[in-house]
Coordinates of C-alpha atoms in Angstrom, one line a residue:
Chain A
M612 CA 88.7 52.6 108.2
K613 CA 90.3 52.0 111.5
I614 CA 90.4 55.3 113.4
L615 CA 92.0 56.4 116.7
I616 CA 90.3 59.2 118.5
A617 CA 92.5 60.9 121.1
E618 CA 90.3 63.2 123.2
D619 CA 90.3 63.9 127.0
D620 CA 86.7 65.1 127.0
A621 CA 84.6 61.9 127.4
N622 CA 81.5 63.5 126.0
I623 CA 83.1 64.6 122.8
S624 CA 84.9 61.4 122.2
T625 CA 81.7 59.5 122.7
I626 CA 79.9 61.7 120.2
A627 CA 82.7 61.5 117.7
K628 CA 82.9 57.7 118.2
V629 CA 79.1 57.3 117.6
V630 CA 79.2 59.5 114.5
L631 CA 82.2 57.8 113.0
E632 CA 80.8 54.3 113.7
R633 CA 77.1 54.9 112.7
V634 CA 77.5 57.4 109.9
G635 CA 80.9 56.5 108.4
H636 CA 80.8 52.9 109.6
H637 CA 84.4 53.1 110.8
Q638 CA 86.1 51.1 113.4
V639 CA 87.0 53.5 116.3
D640 CA 89.4 53.3 119.2
V641 CA 89.5 56.0 121.9
A642 CA 92.5 57.3 123.9
T643 CA 91.9 59.7 126.7
N644 CA 95.3 61.3 126.9
G645 CA 98.3 62.1 124.8
R646 CA 100.6 59.3 126.2
E647 CA 97.9 56.6 125.6
A648 CA 97.2 58.0 122.2
L649 CA 100.9 57.8 121.2
D650 CA 101.3 54.2 122.6
K651 CA 98.2 53.1 120.8
A652 CA 99.1 54.8 117.5
L653 CA 102.5 53.1 117.5
A654 CA 101.2 49.7 118.6
T655 CA 98.3 49.4 116.1
N656 CA 98.0 50.1 112.4
Y657 CA 95.3 52.8 112.2
D658 CA 94.1 54.4 108.9
L659 CA 93.6 57.8 110.6
L660 CA 94.4 59.6 113.8
L661 CA 92.0 62.2 115.1
L662 CA 93.9 64.2 117.7
D663 CA 92.6 66.8 120.1
G664 CA 94.9 69.8 120.3
M665 CA 95.0 70.1 124.1
M666 CA 95.3 66.9 126.1
P667 CA 96.9 65.9 129.4
E668 CA 100.3 64.2 129.5
L669 CA 101.1 65.1 125.8
S670 CA 99.5 67.7 123.6
G671 CA 98.0 66.6 120.3
T672 CA 100.8 68.4 118.4
E673 CA 103.4 66.7 120.5
V674 CA 101.8 63.3 120.0
C675 CA 101.8 63.9 116.2
R676 CA 105.4 65.0 116.2
Q677 CA 106.6 62.0 118.2
Y678 CA 104.4 59.6 116.2
K679 CA 105.7 60.9 112.9
D680 CA 109.3 60.6 114.2
Q681 CA 108.9 57.1 115.5
C682 CA 106.6 55.4 113.0
P683 CA 108.3 54.3 109.8
T684 CA 105.0 54.5 107.8
P685 CA 102.9 57.1 109.5
T686 CA 99.2 57.3 108.9
P687 CA 97.4 60.6 108.2
V688 CA 96.7 62.8 111.2
I689 CA 93.7 65.2 111.5
F690 CA 93.5 67.6 114.5
L691 CA 90.2 68.2 116.1
S692 CA 90.7 71.3 118.2
A693 CA 88.9 74.3 119.8
K694 CA 92.0 76.3 119.2
S695 CA 91.5 78.8 116.4
T696 CA 94.4 81.2 116.3
Q697 CA 96.4 81.6 113.1
Q698 CA 99.5 80.3 114.9
D699 CA 97.7 77.1 116.1
I700 CA 96.1 76.4 112.8
Q701 CA 99.5 76.9 111.0
E702 CA 101.1 74.4 113.4
F703 CA 98.3 71.9 112.9
L704 CA 98.6 72.1 109.1
Q705 CA 102.4 71.8 109.2
L706 CA 102.3 68.7 111.4
G707 CA 99.3 66.9 110.3
E708 CA 97.2 66.5 107.2
G709 CA 94.3 68.6 108.3
Y710 CA 92.3 70.5 110.9
I711 CA 88.7 70.4 112.0
Q712 CA 87.4 73.2 114.2
K713 CA 85.4 72.4 117.3
P714 CA 82.5 72.5 117.7
F715 CA 82.2 70.2 114.6
N716 CA 79.0 69.4 112.9
P717 CA 78.3 65.7 113.6
Q718 CA 76.4 65.3 110.4
T719 CA 79.2 66.5 108.1
L720 CA 82.2 65.2 110.2
C721 CA 82.7 62.1 108.0
E722 CA 82.5 64.2 104.8
Q723 CA 85.0 66.7 106.2
I724 CA 87.4 63.8 107.0
E725 CA 87.0 62.3 103.5
M726 CA 87.7 65.7 101.9
I727 CA 90.9 66.3 104.0
L728 CA 92.1 62.8 103.2
K729 CA 91.4 63.3 99.5
V730 CA 93.3 66.6 99.4
A731 CA 96.2 65.1 101.4
S732 CA 96.6 62.2 99.0
Chain B
M714 CA 133.4 122.4 140.6
K715 CA 131.1 120.1 138.8
S716 CA 128.5 122.0 136.9
L717 CA 128.9 123.2 133.4
R718 CA 127.2 126.4 134.4
S719 CA 129.9 127.4 136.9
K720 CA 132.7 126.3 134.5
I721 CA 131.2 128.4 131.7
T722 CA 130.6 131.4 134.0
L723 CA 134.1 131.1 135.3
S724 CA 135.8 130.9 131.9
G725 CA 133.7 133.7 130.6
T726 CA 134.7 135.9 133.6
V727 CA 138.4 135.0 133.2
I728 CA 138.3 135.9 129.5
F729 CA 136.6 139.2 130.3
I730 CA 139.0 140.1 133.2
V731 CA 142.1 139.3 131.2
S732 CA 140.8 141.2 128.2
A733 CA 139.8 144.1 130.3
F734 CA 143.2 144.2 132.1
F735 CA 145.1 144.3 128.8
A736 CA 142.7 146.9 127.4
S737 CA 143.3 149.1 130.4
K738 CA 147.0 148.6 130.0
T739 CA 146.8 149.5 126.4
Y740 CA 145.0 152.7 127.4
E741 CA 147.6 153.5 129.9
A742 CA 150.4 153.0 127.4
Y743 CA 148.6 155.1 125.0
Q744 CA 148.2 157.9 127.5
D745 CA 151.9 157.7 128.5
L746 CA 152.9 157.9 124.8
Q747 CA 150.7 160.9 124.3
Q748 CA 152.2 162.6 127.3
T749 CA 155.7 162.0 126.1
Q750 CA 154.8 163.2 122.6
E751 CA 153.4 166.3 124.1
S752 CA 156.5 166.9 126.2
L753 CA 158.5 166.4 123.0
S754 CA 156.6 169.0 121.1
H755 CA 156.8 171.4 124.1
N756 CA 160.5 170.9 124.2
L757 CA 160.8 171.8 120.5
L758 CA 158.6 174.8 120.9
F759 CA 160.5 176.1 123.9
R760 CA 163.8 175.7 122.2
D761 CA 162.5 177.6 119.2
F762 CA 161.3 180.3 121.5
V763 CA 164.6 180.5 123.4
Q764 CA 166.6 180.6 120.3
N765 CA 164.6 183.4 119.0
I766 CA 165.1 185.7 122.0
K767 CA 167.1 188.6 120.6
Y768 CA 169.2 191.1 122.7
H769 CA 167.5 194.1 121.2
D770 CA 164.1 192.9 122.3
L771 CA 165.0 194.0 125.8
D772 CA 164.6 197.7 126.3
F773 CA 168.0 198.7 127.7
K774 CA 167.7 202.3 126.7
K775 CA 164.7 202.8 128.8
N776 CA 166.5 201.1 131.7
Q777 CA 169.4 203.4 131.1
K778 CA 167.3 206.5 131.3
E779 CA 165.6 205.4 134.4
L780 CA 168.9 204.6 135.9
M781 CA 170.3 208.0 135.0
E782 CA 167.3 209.7 136.5
K783 CA 167.7 207.8 139.7
L784 CA 171.3 208.6 139.8
R785 CA 170.7 212.3 139.2
A786 CA 168.1 212.5 141.9
F787 CA 170.5 210.7 144.2
R788 CA 173.6 212.7 143.5
R789 CA 172.3 216.1 142.5
P790 CA 175.1 218.3 143.9
I791 CA 177.8 216.5 142.1
V792 CA 176.2 215.9 138.8
E793 CA 178.7 216.3 136.0
K794 CA 178.5 215.5 132.4
E795 CA 181.6 213.2 132.5
R796 CA 180.2 211.2 135.3
V797 CA 176.9 210.8 133.6
E798 CA 178.8 209.6 130.6
A799 CA 180.9 207.3 132.8
V800 CA 177.8 205.8 134.3
S801 CA 176.3 205.5 130.8
N802 CA 179.4 203.7 129.7
L803 CA 179.3 201.6 132.8
I804 CA 175.7 200.7 132.0
Q805 CA 176.7 200.0 128.4
A806 CA 179.5 197.8 129.7
L807 CA 177.1 196.1 132.1
N808 CA 174.7 195.7 129.3
S809 CA 177.2 194.2 126.9
F810 CA 178.3 191.9 129.8
S811 CA 174.8 190.8 130.5
K812 CA 174.2 190.3 126.8
E813 CA 177.2 187.9 126.8
L814 CA 176.0 186.3 129.9
R815 CA 172.5 186.0 128.5
Q816 CA 173.8 184.5 125.4
R817 CA 175.8 181.9 127.4
R818 CA 172.8 181.1 129.5
I819 CA 170.6 180.6 126.4
V820 CA 173.1 178.2 124.9
E821 CA 173.3 176.4 128.2
L822 CA 169.5 176.2 128.4
L823 CA 169.2 175.0 124.8
E824 CA 171.8 172.3 125.5
R825 CA 169.9 171.2 128.5
E826 CA 166.7 171.1 126.5
K827 CA 168.4 169.1 123.8
A828 CA 169.5 166.6 126.3
F829 CA 166.0 166.5 127.7
Y830 CA 164.7 165.9 124.1
G831 CA 167.0 162.9 123.8
L832 CA 165.7 161.5 127.0
L833 CA 162.1 162.1 125.9
S834 CA 162.7 160.3 122.6
V835 CA 164.0 157.2 124.4
R836 CA 160.9 157.4 126.6
Q837 CA 158.7 157.7 123.5
D838 CA 160.2 154.7 121.9
Y839 CA 159.7 152.7 125.1
H840 CA 156.0 153.8 125.3
K841 CA 155.5 153.0 121.7
K842 CA 156.9 149.5 122.2
Y843 CA 154.7 148.9 125.2
L844 CA 151.6 150.3 123.4
T845 CA 152.1 147.7 120.6
Y846 CA 152.7 145.0 123.1
Y847 CA 149.6 145.7 125.2
M848 CA 147.5 146.3 122.0
F849 CA 148.5 142.9 120.8
L850 CA 147.6 141.3 124.1
A851 CA 144.3 143.2 124.4
L852 CA 143.3 141.8 121.0
A853 CA 144.8 138.4 121.3
S854 CA 143.6 137.5 124.8
P855 CA 139.8 137.6 124.0
L856 CA 140.5 135.8 120.6
V857 CA 142.5 133.0 122.2
G858 CA 140.1 132.9 125.1
L859 CA 137.1 132.6 122.7
F860 CA 139.0 129.9 120.7
L861 CA 139.7 127.8 123.8
F862 CA 136.2 128.5 125.1
T863 CA 134.7 127.3 121.8
I864 CA 136.8 124.1 122.0
Y865 CA 135.7 123.5 125.5
L866 CA 132.0 124.1 124.6
L867 CA 132.3 121.7 121.7
N868 CA 133.9 119.0 123.8
S869 CA 131.9 119.2 126.9
V870 CA 128.5 120.4 125.6
V871 CA 128.0 119.8 121.9
M872 CA 129.7 116.4 121.7
P873 CA 127.9 114.9 124.7
L874 CA 124.6 116.3 123.4
Q875 CA 125.3 114.8 120.1
K876 CA 126.1 111.4 121.7
L877 CA 123.0 111.7 123.8
S878 CA 120.8 112.4 120.8
Q879 CA 122.4 109.5 119.0
R880 CA 121.5 107.3 122.0
M881 CA 117.9 108.6 121.8
M882 CA 117.8 107.8 118.1
D883 CA 119.2 104.3 118.9
F884 CA 116.5 103.9 121.5
L885 CA 113.9 104.7 118.9
I886 CA 115.1 101.8 116.8
D887 CA 115.3 99.5 119.8
R888 CA 119.1 99.6 120.2
Y889 CA 119.6 100.2 123.9
T890 CA 123.0 101.8 123.8
F891 CA 122.0 104.1 126.7
K892 CA 122.9 101.3 129.1
L893 CA 126.5 101.4 128.1
A894 CA 127.1 105.1 128.7
T895 CA 128.5 106.5 132.0
P896 CA 126.9 109.9 132.5
A897 CA 129.3 112.8 133.2
N898 CA 129.1 114.7 136.4
N899 CA 127.3 117.8 135.1
E900 CA 124.1 119.1 133.6
I901 CA 124.4 117.0 130.5
G902 CA 125.1 114.0 132.6
D903 CA 121.9 114.8 134.5
L904 CA 120.0 115.0 131.2
Q905 CA 121.5 111.6 130.2
R906 CA 120.5 110.1 133.6
T907 CA 117.0 111.5 133.2
F908 CA 116.9 110.0 129.7
N909 CA 118.2 106.7 131.0
S910 CA 115.5 106.5 133.6
L911 CA 112.8 107.5 131.0
A912 CA 114.1 104.9 128.6
Q913 CA 114.1 102.3 131.4
R914 CA 110.6 103.2 132.3
A915 CA 109.5 103.1 128.7
I916 CA 111.1 99.6 128.4
N917 CA 109.4 98.5 131.6
N918 CA 106.1 99.9 130.3
V919 CA 106.5 98.1 127.0
E920 CA 107.4 94.9 128.8
E921 CA 104.4 95.3 131.0
L922 CA 102.2 95.9 127.9
K923 CA 103.7 92.8 126.3
A924 CA 103.0 90.8 129.4
L925 CA 99.4 92.1 129.4
D926 CA 99.1 91.3 125.8
R927 CA 100.4 87.8 126.3
A928 CA 98.0 87.4 129.2
K929 CA 95.2 88.6 127.0
S930 CA 96.1 86.3 124.2
E931 CA 96.4 83.4 126.7
F932 CA 93.0 84.4 128.1
V933 CA 91.4 84.5 124.6
S934 CA 93.0 81.1 123.8
I935 CA 91.9 79.5 127.0
A936 CA 88.4 81.1 126.9
S937 CA 88.0 79.9 123.3
H938 CA 88.9 76.4 124.3
E939 CA 86.8 76.3 127.4
L940 CA 83.7 77.7 125.7
R941 CA 84.0 75.6 122.6
T942 CA 84.6 72.3 124.5
P943 CA 81.1 72.1 126.1
L944 CA 79.6 73.6 122.9
T945 CA 81.2 70.7 121.0
S946 CA 79.3 68.2 123.2
I947 CA 76.0 70.1 123.0
K948 CA 76.2 70.6 119.2
G949 CA 77.4 67.0 118.7
S950 CA 74.6 65.6 120.8
L951 CA 72.0 67.7 119.1
G952 CA 73.4 66.7 115.7
L953 CA 73.2 63.1 116.6
L954 CA 69.6 63.5 117.6
S955 CA 68.5 65.7 114.7
G956 CA 70.4 63.6 112.2
G957 CA 68.6 60.5 113.3
I958 CA 71.9 58.9 113.9
V959 CA 70.8 57.5 117.3
G960 CA 67.2 56.6 116.2
D961 CA 64.0 58.5 115.2
L962 CA 62.4 61.1 117.3
P963 CA 58.8 62.3 117.6
A964 CA 58.0 65.2 115.2
D965 CA 57.6 67.7 118.0
A966 CA 61.0 66.8 119.5
V967 CA 62.7 67.3 116.1
G968 CA 61.3 70.9 116.0
F969 CA 62.7 71.8 119.4
I970 CA 66.0 70.2 118.7
R971 CA 66.2 72.3 115.6
I972 CA 65.7 75.4 117.8
A973 CA 68.4 74.2 120.2
E974 CA 70.7 73.6 117.2
Q975 CA 70.1 77.0 115.7
E976 CA 70.7 78.8 119.0
T977 CA 73.9 76.7 119.5
D978 CA 75.1 77.8 116.1
R979 CA 74.4 81.3 117.0
L980 CA 76.3 80.9 120.3
V981 CA 79.2 79.5 118.3
R982 CA 79.1 82.4 115.9
L983 CA 79.0 84.8 118.8
I984 CA 82.0 83.2 120.5
N985 CA 83.9 83.3 117.2
N986 CA 83.0 86.9 116.7
L987 CA 84.0 87.9 120.2
L988 CA 87.3 86.1 119.9
D989 CA 87.9 87.8 116.6
L990 CA 87.2 91.2 118.2
A991 CA 89.4 90.4 121.2
K992 CA 92.2 89.4 118.8
M993 CA 91.9 92.6 116.9
E994 CA 91.8 94.7 120.0
S995 CA 95.0 93.1 121.3
R996 CA 98.0 94.1 119.3
T997 CA 98.8 90.6 118.3
F998 CA 96.6 90.9 115.3
K999 CA 98.5 90.5 112.1
L1000 CA 97.4 90.9 108.5
N1001 CA 98.5 88.4 105.9
S1002 CA 98.5 90.6 102.8
E1003 CA 99.0 89.2 99.3
W1004 CA 98.1 90.2 95.8
I1005 CA 94.7 88.9 94.6
S1006 CA 92.2 89.5 91.9
V1007 CA 89.3 91.6 93.3
Q1008 CA 86.9 90.0 90.9
K1009 CA 87.8 86.6 92.2
L1010 CA 87.4 87.7 95.7
A1011 CA 84.0 89.1 94.9
E1012 CA 82.9 86.0 93.2
S1013 CA 84.1 83.8 96.0
C1014 CA 82.2 85.9 98.6
L1015 CA 79.0 85.8 96.6
G1016 CA 79.5 82.1 95.9
S1017 CA 79.8 81.2 99.6
L1018 CA 76.4 83.0 100.2
Q1019 CA 74.6 81.6 97.2
G1020 CA 72.6 79.2 99.5
L1021 CA 71.5 82.0 101.7
A1022 CA 70.5 84.1 98.7
Q1023 CA 68.5 81.3 97.2
T1024 CA 66.6 80.8 100.5
A1025 CA 65.9 84.5 100.7
D1026 CA 65.0 84.7 97.0
V1027 CA 67.6 87.5 96.4
Y1028 CA 69.8 87.9 93.3
F1029 CA 73.5 88.9 93.3
A1030 CA 75.3 91.2 90.9
I1031 CA 78.8 92.4 90.5
Q1032 CA 79.6 95.8 89.0
S1033 CA 83.0 97.0 88.0
D1034 CA 84.7 99.0 85.3
N1035 CA 88.0 97.3 86.0
P1036 CA 87.5 93.6 86.2
T1037 CA 91.2 92.8 86.0
L1038 CA 92.0 94.8 89.1
E1039 CA 94.5 93.3 91.5
A1040 CA 94.9 94.4 95.1
R1041 CA 97.2 93.6 98.0
L1042 CA 95.2 92.7 101.0
D1043 CA 94.5 90.0 103.6
Q1044 CA 92.1 87.9 101.6
D1045 CA 90.6 86.0 104.5
R1046 CA 89.9 89.2 106.5
I1047 CA 88.5 91.2 103.5
Q1048 CA 86.4 88.2 102.6
Q1049 CA 85.1 88.2 106.1
V1050 CA 84.1 91.9 105.8
V1051 CA 82.5 91.5 102.4
T1052 CA 80.7 88.3 103.4
N1053 CA 79.4 90.0 106.5
L1054 CA 78.1 93.0 104.5
I1055 CA 76.5 90.8 101.8
S1056 CA 74.8 88.5 104.3
N1057 CA 73.4 91.6 106.1
A1058 CA 72.2 93.0 102.7
V1059 CA 70.5 89.7 101.9
K1060 CA 68.9 89.5 105.4
Y1061 CA 67.3 93.0 104.8
S1062 CA 66.5 92.6 101.1
P1063 CA 63.0 92.2 99.9
K1064 CA 62.1 89.1 97.9
K1065 CA 63.3 89.2 94.2
G1066 CA 65.6 92.0 95.3
T1067 CA 69.2 92.4 94.1
V1068 CA 72.3 92.8 96.2
T1069 CA 75.1 94.4 94.1
L1070 CA 78.8 94.3 94.9
R1071 CA 80.6 97.2 93.2
Y1072 CA 84.3 97.8 93.3
S1073 CA 86.3 100.6 91.8
I1074 CA 89.2 103.0 92.4
D1075 CA 87.9 106.3 93.8
L1076 CA 89.2 109.8 93.3
Q1077 CA 91.7 109.5 96.2
N1078 CA 93.1 106.4 94.6
N1079 CA 91.6 104.1 97.2
L1080 CA 90.1 100.7 96.4
E1081 CA 86.4 101.1 97.2
I1082 CA 84.1 98.1 97.6
A1083 CA 80.4 98.8 98.0
I1084 CA 77.5 96.5 98.8
I1085 CA 74.2 97.9 97.6
D1086 CA 70.8 96.5 98.7
Q1087 CA 67.2 97.4 98.1
G1088 CA 66.1 96.9 101.6
P1089 CA 64.2 99.3 103.9
G1090 CA 67.2 101.6 104.5
I1091 CA 68.6 102.8 107.8
A1092 CA 67.4 105.9 109.6
E1093 CA 70.0 108.6 109.9
H1094 CA 70.3 108.5 113.7
D1095 CA 71.0 104.7 113.5
Q1096 CA 73.7 105.0 110.8
Q1097 CA 76.7 105.5 113.2
L1098 CA 75.2 103.3 115.9
I1099 CA 75.2 100.2 113.9
F1100 CA 79.0 100.0 113.8
E1101 CA 79.1 99.7 117.6
K1102 CA 79.3 96.4 119.4
F1103 CA 76.0 94.6 120.1
R1104 CA 73.9 97.2 118.2
Q1105 CA 71.4 96.6 115.6
A1106 CA 69.0 99.1 114.1
T1107 CA 66.0 96.8 113.4
Q1108 CA 65.8 93.0 113.2
P1109 CA 65.5 91.8 109.6
E1110 CA 62.0 90.6 108.7
S1111 CA 63.2 87.4 107.1
K1112 CA 64.9 86.1 110.3
L1113 CA 67.0 83.7 108.2
V1114 CA 70.0 84.0 110.5
K1115 CA 69.9 85.9 113.7
G1116 CA 72.8 88.3 114.0
T1117 CA 75.2 88.5 116.9
G1118 CA 75.4 92.3 116.8
L1119 CA 79.1 92.1 116.3
G1120 CA 79.4 91.7 112.5
L1121 CA 79.7 95.4 111.6
A1122 CA 82.0 96.1 114.6
I1123 CA 84.3 93.4 113.4
S1124 CA 84.1 94.6 109.8
K1125 CA 84.9 98.1 110.9
A1126 CA 87.9 96.9 112.9
L1127 CA 89.2 94.8 110.0
V1128 CA 88.9 97.6 107.5
E1129 CA 90.6 100.0 109.9
E1130 CA 93.4 97.5 110.4
H1131 CA 93.9 97.8 106.6
G1132 CA 94.1 101.6 107.0
G1133 CA 90.6 102.2 105.5
H1134 CA 87.2 103.4 106.5
I1135 CA 83.8 101.9 106.4
F1136 CA 80.6 103.9 106.0
V1137 CA 77.0 103.6 105.1
N1138 CA 74.9 105.7 102.8
S1139 CA 71.2 105.1 103.2
K1140 CA 67.8 106.7 103.2
L1141 CA 64.7 105.1 104.7
G1142 CA 62.8 103.4 101.9
H1143 CA 65.6 103.7 99.4
G1144 CA 68.0 100.9 100.3
S1145 CA 71.4 101.0 101.8
T1146 CA 75.0 101.1 100.5
F1147 CA 77.7 99.9 102.7
S1148 CA 81.1 100.9 101.4
F1149 CA 84.7 100.6 102.6
T1150 CA 87.9 102.0 101.3
L1151 CA 91.4 100.3 101.2
P1152 CA 94.0 103.0 100.7
E1153 CA 97.0 100.6 101.0
W1154 CA 95.8 98.2 98.3
R1155 CA 98.9 98.9 96.1
Q1156 CA 101.5 99.0 98.8
S1157 CA 104.3 96.5 99.0
E1158 CA 104.8 94.3 102.0
A1159 CA 107.5 96.4 103.7
L1160 CA 105.1 99.4 103.9
I1161 CA 102.3 97.7 105.7
P1162 CA 103.1 97.8 109.4
Q1163 CA 103.1 94.4 110.9
Q1164 CA 103.4 94.4 114.6
G1165 CA 103.4 91.7 117.2
E1166 CA 103.0 88.0 116.7
A1167 CA 100.0 86.1 115.3
A1168 CA 97.5 85.5 118.0

């Protein structure tokens, strides 16, 4: 799968990239802010977007909203966020296909993604 | 004159003075009438008396004798029988003349008295008329006064009070009509002004509280983000190392990384618990109640802890005399409570022990869920303590999962949010039973208070 990770924290994006590349053998692109993530998502055909909830320029939810508005055939979106309030989770689940709570377990991250995608399709 | 007090005092005094004035007038008229009537009766009596005066009542003969004796003594030398007779005749003539005169005077007197009687009757009629008139006024003036006074009281006291109480009621249901009203310039106006400022202050306080609550929610949200972000990197890095994703490590290093991972997980749990507690303590916490099968809830809780039970070599059992029971509750929250109690029970259970989940409807019609273990039990002095934050009685021997010391505090808060109670029944050496009651398990949505927004 071709996956875009949008994450402003370089450590986290590095770890997620390594996990997805080595465990799931996916092809991974990284964006470090919301604007970049939206541009990349619209320019390239990814199979999955992993969006952080809170990012500079544009928040993850805003990226998702604009992406789904502008892209004729949007790809699934999973939020990867430290936010855990009912309100936030509801918003994530309304906008995207799923939500993974930070801190995530690197060993089960790929399984979690597969599960969400299976449920979504 | 602005105050109701002076107005009411004045009108009361005016009513009193007017009534008293007419009452005194009535009394005067009554006295006059009585006097006239007395005069009338005197007049009648006098006329009667005068009419009954008879001529023979007067002792003329005695007068005659006295007169003759006086005459004799005076004219002794010339006393003659004829002369005496002449004088006697004269006296008789005088007497008869005086009788006539007397009669004429009596008639005159009676006529005068009769005329006087007529005059008195006119006066009596006049007094009677005035007595009726004043009596009417004396009775009517307090009645009319009271009537007007009552209307005045209704209009300027009762009605404004009613309006004010309506505004207070409105305020209770968050309709701020008190802002529209212009207070009158009297005591009730003062009351209204006081209420207005109280209401304004209450609103300000509520706004302040809301702002504080928002600030707290914001703090919780930011803190959760800021704490979890570095933990994500730590946990991620440790996971990469321990999972061998970035290459093999020496055996010793794997052990230490495992320790770091376990403690990271504990830190994550602690943060989650703290945030839960913070959320529950702020008023933004909201229950998501729905109807669910209690049996399914129990099975799902036990199912999620099956792994832990197997590691600890502990069995699970469910007891109920009503397996089809359905209850209205926040599934996630109650599951959190039950899971917490069960994992505690497992942690303290001996090998091959059984943890029993029992649910039933108690005598007070509460849904009661109990978790029974065969562990060491809890000393009596520890039994209240364990529900407080960061308190644990004794560490479990198994040390499968280190507790954060917040589990029971959160469970207690969650159960209380449902309107219930949580308590423990235990004796050292005889295991422990943690039970909680849910009194509102049958209530419809409208009856469960839901305040604030979701945090």
